[in-house]
CSV table of C-alpha atoms in Angstrom, one decimal:
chain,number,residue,atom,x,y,z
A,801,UNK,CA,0.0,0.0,0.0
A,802,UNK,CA,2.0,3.1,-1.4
A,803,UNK,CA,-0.9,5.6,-0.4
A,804,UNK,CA,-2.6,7.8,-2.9
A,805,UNK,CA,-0.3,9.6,-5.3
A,806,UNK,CA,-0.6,12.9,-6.9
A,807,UNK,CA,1.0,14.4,-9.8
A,808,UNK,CA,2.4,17.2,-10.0
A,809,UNK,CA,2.7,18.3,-6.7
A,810,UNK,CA,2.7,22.2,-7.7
A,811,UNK,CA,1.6,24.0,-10.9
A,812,UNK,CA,2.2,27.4,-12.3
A,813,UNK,CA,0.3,28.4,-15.2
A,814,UNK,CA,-0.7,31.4,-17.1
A,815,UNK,CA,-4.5,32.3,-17.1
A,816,UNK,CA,-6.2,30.7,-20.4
A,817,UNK,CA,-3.8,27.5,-20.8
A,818,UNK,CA,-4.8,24.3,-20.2
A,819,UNK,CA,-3.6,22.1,-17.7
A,820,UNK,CA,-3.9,18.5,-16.3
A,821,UNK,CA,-3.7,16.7,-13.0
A,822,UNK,CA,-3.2,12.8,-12.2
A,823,UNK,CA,-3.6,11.1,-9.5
A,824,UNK,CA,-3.1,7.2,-8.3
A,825,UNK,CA,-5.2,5.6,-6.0
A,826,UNK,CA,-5.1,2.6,-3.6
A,827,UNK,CA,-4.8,-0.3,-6.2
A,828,UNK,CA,-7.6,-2.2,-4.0
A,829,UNK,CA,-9.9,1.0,-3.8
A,830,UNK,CA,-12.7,1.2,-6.7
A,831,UNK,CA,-13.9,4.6,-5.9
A,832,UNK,CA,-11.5,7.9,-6.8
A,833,UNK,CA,-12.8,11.1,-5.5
A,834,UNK,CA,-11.8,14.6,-6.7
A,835,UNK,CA,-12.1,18.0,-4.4
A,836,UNK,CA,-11.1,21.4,-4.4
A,837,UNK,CA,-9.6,23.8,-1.3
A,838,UNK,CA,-8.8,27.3,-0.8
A,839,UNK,CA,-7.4,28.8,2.0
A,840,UNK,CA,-9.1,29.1,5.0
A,841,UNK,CA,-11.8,26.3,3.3
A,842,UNK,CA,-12.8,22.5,3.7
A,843,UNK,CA,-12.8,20.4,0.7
A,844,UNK,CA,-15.1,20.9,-1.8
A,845,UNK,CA,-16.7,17.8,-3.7
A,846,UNK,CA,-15.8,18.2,-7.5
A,847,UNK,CA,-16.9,14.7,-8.7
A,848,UNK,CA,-16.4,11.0,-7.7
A,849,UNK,CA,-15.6,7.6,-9.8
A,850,UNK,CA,-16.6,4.1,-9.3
A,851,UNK,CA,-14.1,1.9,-10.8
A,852,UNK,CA,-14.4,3.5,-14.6
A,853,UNK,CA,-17.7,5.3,-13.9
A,854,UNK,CA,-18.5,8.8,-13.0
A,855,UNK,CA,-21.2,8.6,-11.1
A,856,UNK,CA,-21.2,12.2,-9.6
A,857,UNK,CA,-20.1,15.8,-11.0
A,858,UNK,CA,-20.4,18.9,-8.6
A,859,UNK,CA,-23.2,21.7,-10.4
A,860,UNK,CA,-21.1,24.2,-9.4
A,861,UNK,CA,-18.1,22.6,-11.9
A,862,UNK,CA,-18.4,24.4,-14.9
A,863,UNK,CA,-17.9,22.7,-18.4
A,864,UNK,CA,-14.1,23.9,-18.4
A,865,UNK,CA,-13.6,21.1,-16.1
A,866,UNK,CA,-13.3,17.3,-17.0
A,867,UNK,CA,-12.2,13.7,-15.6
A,868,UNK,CA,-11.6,10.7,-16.7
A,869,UNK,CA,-10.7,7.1,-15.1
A,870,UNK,CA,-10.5,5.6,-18.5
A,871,UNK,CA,-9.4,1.5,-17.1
A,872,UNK,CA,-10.6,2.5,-13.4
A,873,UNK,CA,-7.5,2.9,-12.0
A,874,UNK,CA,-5.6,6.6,-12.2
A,875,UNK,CA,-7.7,9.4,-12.9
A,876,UNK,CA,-7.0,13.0,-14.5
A,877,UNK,CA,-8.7,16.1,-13.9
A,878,UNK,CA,-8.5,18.8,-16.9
A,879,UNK,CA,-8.9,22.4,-16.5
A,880,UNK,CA,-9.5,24.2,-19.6
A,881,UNK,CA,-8.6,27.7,-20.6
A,882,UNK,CA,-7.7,28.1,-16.5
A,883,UNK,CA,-8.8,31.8,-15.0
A,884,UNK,CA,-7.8,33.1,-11.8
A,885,UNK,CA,-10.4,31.2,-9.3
A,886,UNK,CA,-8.7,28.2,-10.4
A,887,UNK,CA,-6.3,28.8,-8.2
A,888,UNK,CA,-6.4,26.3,-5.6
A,889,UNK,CA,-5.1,22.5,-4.0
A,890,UNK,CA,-6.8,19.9,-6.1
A,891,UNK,CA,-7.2,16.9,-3.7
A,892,UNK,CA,-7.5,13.0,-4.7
A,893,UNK,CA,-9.1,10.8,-2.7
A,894,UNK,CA,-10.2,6.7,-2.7
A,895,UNK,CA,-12.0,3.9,-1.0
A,896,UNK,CA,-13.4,1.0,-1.3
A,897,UNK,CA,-16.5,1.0,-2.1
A,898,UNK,CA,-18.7,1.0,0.8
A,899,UNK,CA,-17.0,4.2,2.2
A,900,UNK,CA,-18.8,4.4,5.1
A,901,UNK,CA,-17.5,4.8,8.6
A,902,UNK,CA,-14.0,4.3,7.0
A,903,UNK,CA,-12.8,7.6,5.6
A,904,UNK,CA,-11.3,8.7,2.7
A,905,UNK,CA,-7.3,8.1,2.0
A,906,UNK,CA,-6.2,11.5,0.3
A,907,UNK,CA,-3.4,12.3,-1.5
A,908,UNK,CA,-1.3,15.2,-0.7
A,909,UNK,CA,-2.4,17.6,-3.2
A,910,UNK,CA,-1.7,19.4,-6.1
A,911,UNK,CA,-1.7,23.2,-5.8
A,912,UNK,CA,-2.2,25.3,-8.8
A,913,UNK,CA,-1.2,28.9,-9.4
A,914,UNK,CA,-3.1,30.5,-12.3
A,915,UNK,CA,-0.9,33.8,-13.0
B,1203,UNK,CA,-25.7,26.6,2.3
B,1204,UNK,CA,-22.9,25.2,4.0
B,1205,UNK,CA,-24.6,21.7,5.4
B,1206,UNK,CA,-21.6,21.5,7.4
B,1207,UNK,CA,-20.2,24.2,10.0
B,1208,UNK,CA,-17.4,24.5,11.9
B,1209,UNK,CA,-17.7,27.9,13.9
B,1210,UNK,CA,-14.6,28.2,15.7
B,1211,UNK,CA,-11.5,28.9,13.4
B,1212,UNK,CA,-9.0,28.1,16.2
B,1213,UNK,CA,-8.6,26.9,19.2
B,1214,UNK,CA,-5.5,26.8,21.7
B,1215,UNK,CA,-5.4,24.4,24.5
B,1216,UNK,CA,-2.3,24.2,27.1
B,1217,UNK,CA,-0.6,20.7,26.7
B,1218,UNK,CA,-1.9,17.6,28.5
B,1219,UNK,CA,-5.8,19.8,28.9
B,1220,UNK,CA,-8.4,17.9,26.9
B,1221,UNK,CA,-9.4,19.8,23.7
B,1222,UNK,CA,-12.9,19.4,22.0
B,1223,UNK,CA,-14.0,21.2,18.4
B,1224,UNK,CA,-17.7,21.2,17.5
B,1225,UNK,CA,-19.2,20.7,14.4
B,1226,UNK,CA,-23.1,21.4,13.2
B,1227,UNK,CA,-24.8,20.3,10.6
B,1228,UNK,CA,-28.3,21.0,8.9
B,1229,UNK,CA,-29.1,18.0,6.5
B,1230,UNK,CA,-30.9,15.3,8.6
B,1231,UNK,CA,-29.9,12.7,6.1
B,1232,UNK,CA,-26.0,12.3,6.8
B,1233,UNK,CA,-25.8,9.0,8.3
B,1234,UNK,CA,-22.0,9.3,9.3
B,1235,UNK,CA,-19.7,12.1,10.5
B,1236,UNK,CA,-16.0,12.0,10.4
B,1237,UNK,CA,-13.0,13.7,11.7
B,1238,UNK,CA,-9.7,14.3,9.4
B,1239,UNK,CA,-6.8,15.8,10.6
B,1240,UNK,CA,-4.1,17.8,8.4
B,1241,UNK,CA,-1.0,19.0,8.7
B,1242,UNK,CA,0.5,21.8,6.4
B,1243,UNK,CA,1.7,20.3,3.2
B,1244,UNK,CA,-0.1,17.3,3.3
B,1245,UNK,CA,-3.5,15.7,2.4
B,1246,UNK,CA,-5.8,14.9,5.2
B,1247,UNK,CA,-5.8,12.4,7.3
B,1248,UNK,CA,-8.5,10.0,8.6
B,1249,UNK,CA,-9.1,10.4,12.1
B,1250,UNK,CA,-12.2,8.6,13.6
B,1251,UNK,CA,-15.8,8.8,12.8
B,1252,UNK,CA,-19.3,7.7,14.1
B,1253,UNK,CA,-22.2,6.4,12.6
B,1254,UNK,CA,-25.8,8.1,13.6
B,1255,UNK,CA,-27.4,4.6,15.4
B,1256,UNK,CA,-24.4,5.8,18.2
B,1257,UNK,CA,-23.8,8.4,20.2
B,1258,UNK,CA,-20.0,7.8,20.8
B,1259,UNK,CA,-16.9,6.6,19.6
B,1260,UNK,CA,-13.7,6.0,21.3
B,1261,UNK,CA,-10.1,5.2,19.6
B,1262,UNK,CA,-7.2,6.0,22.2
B,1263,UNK,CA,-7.3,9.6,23.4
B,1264,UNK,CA,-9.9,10.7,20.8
B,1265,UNK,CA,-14.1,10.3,21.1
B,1266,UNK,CA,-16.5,11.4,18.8
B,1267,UNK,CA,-19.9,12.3,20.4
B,1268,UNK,CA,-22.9,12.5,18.3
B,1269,UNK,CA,-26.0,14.6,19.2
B,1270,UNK,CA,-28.6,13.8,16.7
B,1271,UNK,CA,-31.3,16.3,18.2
B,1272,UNK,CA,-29.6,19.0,18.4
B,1273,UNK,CA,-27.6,17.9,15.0
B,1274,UNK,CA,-24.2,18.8,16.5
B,1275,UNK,CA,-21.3,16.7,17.0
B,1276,UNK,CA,-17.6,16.6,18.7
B,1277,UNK,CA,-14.6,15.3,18.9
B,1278,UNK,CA,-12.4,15.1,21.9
B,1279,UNK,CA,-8.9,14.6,22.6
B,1280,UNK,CA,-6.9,14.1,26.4
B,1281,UNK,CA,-4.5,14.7,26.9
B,1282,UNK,CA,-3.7,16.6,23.9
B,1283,UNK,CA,-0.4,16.9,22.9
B,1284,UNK,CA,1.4,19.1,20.8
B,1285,UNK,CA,2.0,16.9,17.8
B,1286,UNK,CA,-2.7,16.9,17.5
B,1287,UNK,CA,-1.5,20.5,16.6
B,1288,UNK,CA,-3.2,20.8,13.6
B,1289,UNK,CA,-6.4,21.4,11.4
B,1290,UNK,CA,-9.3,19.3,12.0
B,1291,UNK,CA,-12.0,19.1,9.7
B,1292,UNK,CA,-15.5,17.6,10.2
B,1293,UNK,CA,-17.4,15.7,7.4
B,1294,UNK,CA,-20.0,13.9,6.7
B,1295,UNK,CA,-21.9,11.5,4.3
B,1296,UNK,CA,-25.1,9.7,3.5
B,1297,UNK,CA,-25.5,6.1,3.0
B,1298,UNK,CA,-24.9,5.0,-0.4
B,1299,UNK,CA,-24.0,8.6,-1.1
B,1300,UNK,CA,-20.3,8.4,-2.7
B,1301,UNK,CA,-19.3,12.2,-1.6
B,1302,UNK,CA,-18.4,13.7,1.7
B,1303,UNK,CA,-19.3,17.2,2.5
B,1304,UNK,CA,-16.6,19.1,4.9
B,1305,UNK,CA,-16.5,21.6,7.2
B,1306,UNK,CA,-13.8,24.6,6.9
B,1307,UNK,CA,-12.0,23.4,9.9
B,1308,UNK,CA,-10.7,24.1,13.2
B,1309,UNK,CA,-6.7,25.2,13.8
B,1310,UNK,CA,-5.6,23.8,16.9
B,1311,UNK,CA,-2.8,24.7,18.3
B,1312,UNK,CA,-1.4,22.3,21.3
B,1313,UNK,CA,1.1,24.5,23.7
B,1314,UNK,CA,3.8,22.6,25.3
């Protein structure tokens, strides 16, 4: 068990490029859980996988964003055409299925800088 | 409408005191609550949770009460020490729901 891994762990970008996030979950975890935080903020759901399938997207993410788990393992998150507000730590999460009383395993984040 | 509220940014207890951070929440469906804890730097961390058929929870120093009237819950650490500093954020789910909605935390701070 190696944890939940992110990649990269920081990015700068300049506002109006595109940028994209991985993230590798617990191999024996079939749900993959995207969020959002901003200083002084808990996490904010973005949208949530089981195994390939998305079964959940936020309302408040607009269409700029996307994610894929294409063979339900890693996942990327896309930001397209990034503005200011993006700004933010982009957090990963898993578990197993029945999530439960167990708790989420997050990654440690990537943080993005839109300039 | 934030479903879940922590109202106290920070909170500084003296080494070894017990420390206890409150949570509310509004939506009478959440069927469990959960405590993560994070350190700068990193993701959060799991801490303990509780499901609503209980009213408390005990792992080593920390308990989790739940008070389902009053829709309000806690979590409770003695002694503290100064490595629970640290930001504690409450969550909480509904069964079969796959997300988790958070709280915007508590800063504790743990003086030696």
């Amino acid at each position: 068990d190696t944890g939940v891994s992110q990649d990269p762990r920081h990015k700068i970008t300049k506002r109006g490029q595109n940028v994209t996030f991985r993230c590798d979950p617990i191999s024996e975890h079939n749900r993959l859980y995207w969020y959002r935080q901003t200083l002084g903020q808990g996490p904010e759901f973005l949208t949530y996988f089981q195994n390939e399938a998305q079964l959940e997207k936020s309302r408040l993410l607009s269409d700029r964003f996307s994610a894929e788990r294409p063979k339900g393992s890693f996942s990327t998150l896309e930001i397209q055409r990034t503005e200011q507000g993006d700004s933010a730590m982009y957090l990963c999460a898993s578990s197993r299925r029945n999530q439960g009383s167990y708790g989420y395993t997050f990654g440690s984040g990537t943080r993005l800088t839109v300039v | 409408d934030q479903q879940v509220k922590q109202n106290s940014p920070s909170l500084s207890v003296q080494e070894g005191r017990i420390s206890i951070l409150n949570c509310d929440y509004t939506n009478s469906m959440f069927d469990y609550f959960l405590w993560y804890k994070k350190y700068p730097a990193e993701g959060p961390t799991f801490l303990i949770s509780i499901s609503s058929i209980k009213d408390k929870n005990e792992d080593g120093r920390f308990t989790v009460f739940l008070n389902k009237s009053a829709k309000h819950l806690s979590l409770h650490i003695v002694p503290s020490q100064p490595g629970d500093s640290a930001v504690y954020f409450c969550a909480a789910s509904a069964e079969g729901a796959g997300k988790s909605t958070f709280g915007d935390g508590t800063t504790l701070t743990v003086k030696p």
